[in-house]
Each structure stands twice: as structure tokens, then as C-alpha cells.
């Protein structure tokens, strides 16, 4: 089966809730275990909030991946915000430029199987995460 | 605007979170609780999160903040009913919520708050209300 | 889809000569080393040949994934599955399909002219290759599932959670704790806490061979998760060498720990408001006896 993608705009706090709900539906469909679902949704919540707060809004592309090798959910968070000057620092626990506990990026990375971040100052940030069915 | 109801049981306040909270609602709850603790001279705050399917760092921070604020106002906060998958995820996220007391369910949580209140009362000079 | 005349001829060749091909096939197959009974081979061969005849007549020989080949694929899957579960090797399994080549080729040679025979041989050869590959893949898949299931069973087996007393559960950990196992252990423990309403969980690590930084971290994660749900953990069974390693590694195990499971249980009982008393032969506790003697 090909991947099906759904794109959600993230411009308000309600959108963060919506991203969580959509990810839950996809994760259930993909057959992720309850713990895996919870981890993926929590990571998505962190990243959607990052997109809203630091990226000044953006989009989330949620897709179900179902090929011969694996089954799961992949999400891409895109924003045109200021970008992250020091990615390594931003991934360190305890680092925060906004108002979280500083677990946003680093924490989200620990909750997923795949994590990729593309960012440059002035050019926005794109974070891709995925969690696969075990 | 929506808000989360706060019930008063004896000297404790009870909050049951039943919705997928957006951030504003969480912030609102934190403010409401602070006001009510002072208003009712509450000795304890019980937050039942058994209906919550996820707790991310924002909600985690809210719980930690409520605990810190209520401690300053001389009330104990007990978070009850966290689901196993939520606990596993929070730990992986790096949020052990060290300053927050926990209990398996509301009944145990109330006993914990009551127990602390009784101990303190017993320690006082015969002030056994 | 238009079926070529060659394909029709091929189908007729299989269907008309079914009995003879089957006999030749089983003979070819029997010359190789095999553990399959003649009867079983005959039954399976017959079904497969019959299904193949129909599939070749209706479907495209170049595409065994098409619905026309459903029955053939089902038969091959079932057959690879049972072979895999019986412990056959992949080549033993595939040989069954490949040994159909010789009888079929011979039949083509004896019935067709040179040009037709070349085309038919090519079509039949590639068809059997596809079926052979499919068999090996189905075999492999069954083996993978088997390994996965055994792994899960071992993980389940090695992490029982036992109820020691009302409100007290113990988790005797045996073997190395990697992140995969920690996940299972944690989940088992937390679910048991919910089911039994336990207030105290004892993690006994007597059976854990080594504790490095990673294992210590895994233990601490389990302790934190249990605490978030409202249950306290006690770690027991830390052997002397392990205690030294933990200190040398500079790991902070900020958890109550006891030398033995018995000590941990005693502490857990005390915390839940119980005491253990020794009872003398008359069935009264020493404390009661002492009180009686005093009285």
C-alpha cells in the first residue's frame, strides 16, 4: 500500500490537540501497541508545540507507512520560523528557549524510532519522526 | 470558555481531568487552583489524571507547578491514577516529577492527604479538630 | 487479458498429463534425500499440480501474484509453513517445487516441435523459479514468526511479577537487562500494580549477572515509572561485587535497597503496617506468651 498523507496547519493551541488526535487515529490503524502509541503521540505533541511557539506556526504532515518491510506512522513538522542556531545544544536535556521544562526536542527524540532535524537560521525547521510496529 | 471543575471534599480539593487539555486550559487550571486553595484553606489537592491518555512536558510542568505552588500555600498535591503507558512515556521523556506525590487511585490519594493532616494535628498541642 | 495459444497448450499439457507428471515428479523427488512420507508427498503434489494446471490455463504465467494463482500460493504457503515448523531446511523445502521441472520439461520435449518447445520451456522454467522463490520466502516468513514468538515467550517467561502479600508485589529479575527487556519488565510491573493495587514493588536483582551504567539506568526508569503511578520500589539482592561496581561507576541509585528479598519483604510489611512474629508450638506468639507470663 502506498503512503497516505494528511496535512494539518498548526496555528493555535487547538491545532496541537488536533495533531494529537489525528496521530492517535493513525497509530491505532497502523497497529502500534498502546505504549508505542502513547510515546508517538507525546512526541508529536511536543513537536507540534515547538512548531507553534518557536516556529511561529507551520504544518504537520501525518502519514501511514505500510510497505513490505515495516508498518508505522511518520510525521513531518515544518515551519518557516527563525530556525535553530545550535541543534546539538537544542537536543540536550534541559535546554529551552521557550517555556517548557526543556525536554521538548531531546525528549521527543527518545520517544520515537526515527528522528531527523533539518534547520538553518532564518530558514525554518523541519523535524521528521517515525515509530514502527514491533 | 471551558474550565475544569474543582470540587471541595473536606479540607481537600479534587480535580478530575477528563478532556484532552489544550495549553490554555492547563494554565487556567493552575490559576484557578491557586485561588481556591487560599479561599478554602485547603490542606490538600488531589488531581485525578486516570482519564488522560497522554501527559507531555507542558502538562507535566503544570502538575509540577501546582505541586510547588500548593506547597508554598501549605497544601499537599497528590496526582492519582496515572496510566502505565503514560508513566513509561513520562520517564522516557525524562520527567520523573520528583516534587509531586502520587497514589494509585483517588481513595489512596485522599488517605495520603488525610494522613498528613492527622499527623500534623496530632503533633500540634492537643489541637485535634 | 488475451491468453496466448502457447499458454493454452501449456495448460493442456499439465492437465492432460497430470497423473503421469505426478508419478514422474514423485520419482524424481524421492531420489533426493527427504524426510517426507511418500503418501504425504503424493497428496501435496497432486493438489499442487491440479491447482497449477488451472492457474496456467486462466492466468498469466509471468505473474504468480495474480488472483488466478491464489490457490497455488495458498497451497505453497501451507506446505512451506508445515515444513518450517517441522524443522526442514529451506533447500529441502524448495527442492519439492524444483523437482517438478524435470517431468514437466520432458513432457514438453516429447509433445512439441523445437520452436514451441523452446518458448514453453522458457515460460515453464521462469514460472517454476517464481514458485520456488515464493516457497522459500514463505518458509522464511514462518521461521521469522517462530523466532519472534519464541523471543516473546522467553521475555514473558523471564519476567514474572509475583504477589507476595496484600499490596506487595515482587519482580525477580533474571538475566541481562537490555532496553528491550526493560520495556517488557516495566510494562508487566506497572500492569500488575494496577491489577493488584500494590503499594510496594520489590525488584530483586539476585539473578542479574552484571550491573553497568545502562542497566542501572533501566532499573531507575522502572522505579520512576512505578512511583509515578503511586507505588514505591525497593531493590533487593544487590550482590557485593555489583554494589562495588555501582559505586565505581558513580551511579546514584536513589532507591531504598535491601540485601535480600527477605529483608525487603520485612520492610514492605512494616511500611504497610504489619509485623512478623514468631509463633511457639502452642500456636501463640512469643509476644502473647510474654504478656501472659508477666500477667
GROMACS .gro file of N, CA and C in nm, chain C residues 5-89:
model
  255
  268UNK      N    1  -0.178  -1.866  -2.732
  268UNK     CA    2  -0.203  -2.005  -2.766
  268UNK      C    3  -0.103  -2.094  -2.694
  269UNK      N    4   0.021  -2.042  -2.680
  269UNK     CA    5   0.125  -2.119  -2.615
  269UNK      C    6   0.086  -2.152  -2.471
  270UNK      N    7   0.023  -2.052  -2.408
  270UNK     CA    8  -0.015  -2.072  -2.269
  270UNK      C    9  -0.123  -2.178  -2.256
  271UNK      N   10  -0.217  -2.174  -2.353
  271UNK     CA   11  -0.324  -2.274  -2.353
  271UNK      C   12  -0.266  -2.414  -2.371
  272UNK      N   13  -0.169  -2.424  -2.460
  272UNK     CA   14  -0.106  -2.553  -2.485
  272UNK      C   15  -0.036  -2.603  -2.359
  273UNK      N   16   0.026  -2.510  -2.290
  273UNK     CA   17   0.099  -2.542  -2.168
  273UNK      C   18   0.004  -2.595  -2.061
  274UNK      N   19  -0.110  -2.525  -2.050
  274UNK     CA   20  -0.209  -2.566  -1.950
  274UNK      C   21  -0.260  -2.706  -1.981
  275UNK      N   22  -0.288  -2.730  -2.113
  275UNK     CA   23  -0.337  -2.863  -2.154
  275UNK      C   24  -0.234  -2.970  -2.121
  276UNK      N   25  -0.110  -2.932  -2.143
  276UNK     CA   26   0.000  -3.026  -2.119
  276UNK      C   27   0.001  -3.073  -1.973
  277UNK      N   28  -0.023  -2.977  -1.884
  277UNK     CA   29  -0.024  -3.014  -1.742
  277UNK      C   30  -0.150  -3.095  -1.708
  278UNK      N   31  -0.265  -3.041  -1.751
  278UNK     CA   32  -0.393  -3.103  -1.714
  278UNK      C   33  -0.405  -3.244  -1.772
  279UNK      N   34  -0.371  -3.259  -1.903
  279UNK     CA   35  -0.387  -3.390  -1.966
  279UNK      C   36  -0.294  -3.494  -1.906
  280UNK      N   37  -0.172  -3.449  -1.875
  280UNK     CA   38  -0.075  -3.549  -1.829
  280UNK      C   39  -0.059  -3.552  -1.679
  281UNK      N   40  -0.158  -3.503  -1.607
  281UNK     CA   41  -0.147  -3.486  -1.463
  281UNK      C   42  -0.094  -3.611  -1.392
  282UNK      N   43  -0.158  -3.724  -1.421
  282UNK     CA   44  -0.122  -3.847  -1.350
  282UNK      C   45   0.022  -3.888  -1.377
  283UNK      N   46   0.061  -3.880  -1.505
  283UNK     CA   47   0.198  -3.921  -1.539
  283UNK      C   48   0.302  -3.825  -1.481
  284UNK      N   49   0.272  -3.696  -1.495
  284UNK     CA   50   0.366  -3.597  -1.442
  284UNK      C   51   0.385  -3.619  -1.292
  285UNK      N   52   0.273  -3.642  -1.223
  285UNK     CA   53   0.280  -3.663  -1.079
  285UNK      C   54   0.369  -3.782  -1.045
  286UNK      N   55   0.350  -3.891  -1.118
  286UNK     CA   56   0.430  -4.011  -1.093
  286UNK      C   57   0.578  -3.983  -1.115
  287UNK      N   58   0.609  -3.916  -1.229
  287UNK     CA   59   0.749  -3.882  -1.259
  287UNK      C   60   0.807  -3.791  -1.152
  288UNK      N   61   0.724  -3.694  -1.116
  288UNK     CA   62   0.767  -3.593  -1.018
  288UNK      C   63   0.807  -3.660  -0.887
  289UNK      N   64   0.717  -3.747  -0.837
  289UNK     CA   65   0.743  -3.812  -0.709
  289UNK      C   66   0.867  -3.899  -0.718
  290UNK      N   67   0.889  -3.959  -0.837
  290UNK     CA   68   1.008  -4.042  -0.852
  290UNK      C   69   1.133  -3.954  -0.844
  291UNK      N   70   1.131  -3.844  -0.917
  291UNK     CA   71   1.246  -3.751  -0.914
  291UNK      C   72   1.272  -3.704  -0.772
  292UNK      N   73   1.162  -3.668  -0.708
  292UNK     CA   74   1.172  -3.613  -0.573
  292UNK      C   75   1.226  -3.717  -0.475
  293UNK      N   76   1.178  -3.842  -0.492
  293UNK     CA   77   1.216  -3.948  -0.399
  293UNK      C   78   1.363  -3.984  -0.409
  294UNK      N   79   1.428  -3.955  -0.524
  294UNK     CA   80   1.570  -3.990  -0.538
  294UNK      C   81   1.656  -3.901  -0.449
  295UNK      N   82   1.607  -3.781  -0.423
  295UNK     CA   83   1.683  -3.692  -0.335
  295UNK      C   84   1.661  -3.733  -0.190
  296UNK      N   85   1.735  -3.672  -0.099
  296UNK     CA   86   1.717  -3.703   0.041
  296UNK      C   87   1.592  -3.634   0.092
  297UNK      N   88   1.507  -3.708   0.157
  297UNK     CA   89   1.387  -3.644   0.207
  297UNK      C   90   1.333  -3.714   0.330
  298UNK      N   91   1.258  -3.640   0.407
  298UNK     CA   92   1.201  -3.698   0.528
  298UNK      C   93   1.049  -3.701   0.519
  299UNK      N   94   1.000  -3.668   0.398
  299UNK     CA   95   0.856  -3.662   0.383
  299UNK      C   96   0.806  -3.800   0.337
  300UNK      N   97   0.698  -3.844   0.395
  300UNK     CA   98   0.646  -3.975   0.356
  300UNK      C   99   0.594  -3.969   0.213
  301UNK      N  100   0.594  -4.085   0.148
  301UNK     CA  101   0.552  -4.092   0.009
  301UNK      C  102   0.408  -4.045  -0.005
  302UNK      N  103   0.328  -4.091   0.093
  302UNK     CA  104   0.186  -4.057   0.091
  302UNK      C  105   0.164  -3.906   0.097
  303UNK      N  106   0.237  -3.844   0.189
  303UNK     CA  107   0.222  -3.700   0.208
  303UNK      C  108   0.263  -3.626   0.081
  304UNK      N  109   0.378  -3.667   0.027
  304UNK     CA  110   0.428  -3.604  -0.094
  304UNK      C  111   0.328  -3.619  -0.208
  305UNK      N  112   0.268  -3.735  -0.214
  305UNK     CA  113   0.174  -3.763  -0.322
  305UNK      C  114   0.052  -3.673  -0.312
  306UNK      N  115  -0.002  -3.664  -0.190
  306UNK     CA  116  -0.120  -3.582  -0.169
  306UNK      C  117  -0.092  -3.436  -0.201
  307UNK      N  118   0.021  -3.386  -0.149
  307UNK     CA  119   0.056  -3.246  -0.171
  307UNK      C  120   0.084  -3.220  -0.318
  308UNK      N  121   0.157  -3.314  -0.382
  308UNK     CA  122   0.192  -3.300  -0.522
  308UNK      C  123   0.068  -3.295  -0.609
  309UNK      N  124  -0.028  -3.381  -0.577
  309UNK     CA  125  -0.149  -3.389  -0.657
  309UNK      C  126  -0.227  -3.258  -0.652
  310UNK      N  127  -0.246  -3.209  -0.531
  310UNK     CA  128  -0.320  -3.084  -0.513
  310UNK      C  129  -0.252  -2.970  -0.588
  311UNK      N  130  -0.121  -2.964  -0.571
  311UNK     CA  131  -0.046  -2.853  -0.630
  311UNK      C  132  -0.053  -2.858  -0.782
  312UNK      N  133  -0.035  -2.976  -0.836
  312UNK     CA  134  -0.034  -2.991  -0.981
  312UNK      C  135  -0.170  -2.955  -1.040
  313UNK      N  136  -0.273  -2.996  -0.970
  313UNK     CA  137  -0.408  -2.968  -1.014
  313UNK      C  138  -0.433  -2.816  -1.016
  314UNK      N  139  -0.396  -2.752  -0.906
  314UNK     CA  140  -0.414  -2.607  -0.894
  314UNK      C  141  -0.331  -2.534  -0.999
  315UNK      N  142  -0.212  -2.587  -1.022
  315UNK     CA  143  -0.121  -2.523  -1.118
  315UNK      C  144  -0.180  -2.530  -1.260
  316UNK      N  145  -0.237  -2.646  -1.293
  316UNK     CA  146  -0.299  -2.663  -1.425
  316UNK      C  147  -0.406  -2.557  -1.447
  317UNK      N  148  -0.491  -2.539  -1.346
  317UNK     CA  149  -0.598  -2.440  -1.358
  317UNK      C  150  -0.541  -2.298  -1.370
  318UNK      N  151  -0.441  -2.269  -1.287
  318UNK     CA  152  -0.384  -2.134  -1.283
  318UNK      C  153  -0.318  -2.100  -1.416
  319UNK      N  154  -0.246  -2.196  -1.474
  319UNK     CA  155  -0.177  -2.170  -1.601
  319UNK      C  156  -0.281  -2.147  -1.711
  320UNK      N  157  -0.391  -2.220  -1.704
  320UNK     CA  158  -0.495  -2.203  -1.805
  320UNK      C  159  -0.559  -2.064  -1.798
  321UNK      N  160  -0.582  -2.016  -1.675
  321UNK     CA  161  -0.655  -1.889  -1.659
  321UNK      C  162  -0.565  -1.767  -1.646
  322UNK      N  163  -0.448  -1.786  -1.591
  322UNK     CA  164  -0.369  -1.668  -1.552
  322UNK      C  165  -0.245  -1.650  -1.636
  323UNK      N  166  -0.174  -1.545  -1.602
  323UNK     CA  167  -0.051  -1.510  -1.671
  323UNK      C  168   0.066  -1.583  -1.606
  324UNK      N  169   0.140  -1.661  -1.683
  324UNK     CA  170   0.249  -1.739  -1.623
  324UNK      C  171   0.362  -1.651  -1.573
  325UNK      N  172   0.365  -1.527  -1.621
  325UNK     CA  173   0.474  -1.440  -1.579
  325UNK      C  174   0.443  -1.371  -1.446
  326UNK      N  175   0.320  -1.390  -1.394
  326UNK     CA  176   0.282  -1.317  -1.273
  326UNK      C  177   0.209  -1.408  -1.176
  327UNK      N  178   0.284  -1.466  -1.083
  327UNK     CA  179   0.220  -1.559  -0.989
  327UNK      C  180   0.153  -1.482  -0.876
  328UNK      N  181   0.162  -1.349  -0.880
  328UNK     CA  182   0.096  -1.270  -0.776
  328UNK      C  183  -0.050  -1.245  -0.810
  329UNK      N  184  -0.093  -1.279  -0.933
  329UNK     CA  185  -0.230  -1.250  -0.975
  329UNK      C  186  -0.329  -1.342  -0.903
  330UNK      N  187  -0.457  -1.299  -0.896
  330UNK     CA  188  -0.559  -1.377  -0.824
  330UNK      C  189  -0.575  -1.519  -0.878
  331UNK      N  190  -0.543  -1.540  -1.009
  331UNK     CA  191  -0.556  -1.673  -1.066
  331UNK      C  192  -0.468  -1.774  -0.994
  332UNK      N  193  -0.362  -1.724  -0.933
  332UNK     CA  194  -0.267  -1.812  -0.864
  332UNK      C  195  -0.293  -1.824  -0.715
  333UNK      N  196  -0.406  -1.766  -0.669
  333UNK     CA  197  -0.437  -1.768  -0.525
  333UNK      C  198  -0.425  -1.908  -0.465
  334UNK      N  199  -0.487  -2.004  -0.533
  334UNK     CA  200  -0.490  -2.139  -0.477
  334UNK      C  201  -0.348  -2.198  -0.471
  335UNK      N  202  -0.272  -2.177  -0.580
  335UNK     CA  203  -0.134  -2.227  -0.584
  335UNK      C  204  -0.053  -2.167  -0.469
  336UNK      N  205  -0.069  -2.036  -0.452
  336UNK     CA  206   0.008  -1.969  -0.347
  336UNK      C  207  -0.032  -2.018  -0.209
  337UNK      N  208  -0.165  -2.037  -0.189
  337UNK     CA  209  -0.213  -2.087  -0.061
  337UNK      C  210  -0.154  -2.223  -0.029
  338UNK      N  211  -0.156  -2.311  -0.131
  338UNK     CA  212  -0.101  -2.446  -0.111
  338UNK      C  213   0.046  -2.439  -0.075
  339UNK      N  214   0.121  -2.357  -0.150
  339UNK     CA  215   0.265  -2.346  -0.124
  339UNK      C  216   0.292  -2.288   0.014
  340UNK      N  217   0.210  -2.188   0.053
  340UNK     CA  218   0.231  -2.126   0.185
  340UNK      C  219   0.209  -2.230   0.294
  341UNK      N  220   0.098  -2.304   0.281
  341UNK     CA  221   0.065  -2.404   0.382
  341UNK      C  222   0.174  -2.510   0.392
  342UNK      N  223   0.224  -2.546   0.278
  342UNK     CA  224   0.324  -2.652   0.272
  342UNK      C  225   0.460  -2.603   0.328
  343UNK      N  226   0.498  -2.480   0.292
  343UNK     CA  227   0.624  -2.426   0.345
  343UNK      C  228   0.615  -2.410   0.497
  344UNK      N  229   0.497  -2.368   0.540
  344UNK     CA  230   0.473  -2.346   0.681
  344UNK      C  231   0.493  -2.475   0.761
  345UNK      N  232   0.429  -2.582   0.713
  345UNK     CA  233   0.439  -2.706   0.789
  345UNK      C  234   0.583  -2.758   0.785
  346UNK      N  235   0.652  -2.740   0.670
  346UNK     CA  236   0.792  -2.781   0.662
  346UNK      C  237   0.879  -2.701   0.760
  347UNK      N  238   0.854  -2.573   0.763
  347UNK     CA  239   0.934  -2.487   0.851
  347UNK      C  240   0.914  -2.527   0.997
  348UNK      N  241   0.790  -2.554   1.035
  348UNK     CA  242   0.761  -2.590   1.173
  348UNK      C  243   0.818  -2.726   1.209
  349UNK      N  244   0.831  -2.815   1.105
  349UNK     CA  245   0.887  -2.947   1.132
  349UNK      C  246   1.040  -2.944   1.132
  350UNK      N  247   1.097  -2.829   1.104
  350UNK     CA  248   1.242  -2.816   1.112
  350UNK      C  249   1.315  -2.852   0.985
  351UNK      N  250   1.248  -2.846   0.869
  351UNK     CA  251   1.316  -2.870   0.743
  351UNK      C  252   1.404  -2.751   0.706
  352UNK      N  253   1.502  -2.776   0.617
  352UNK     CA  254   1.585  -2.665   0.572
  352UNK      C  255   1.515  -2.600   0.453
   0.00000   0.00000   0.00000
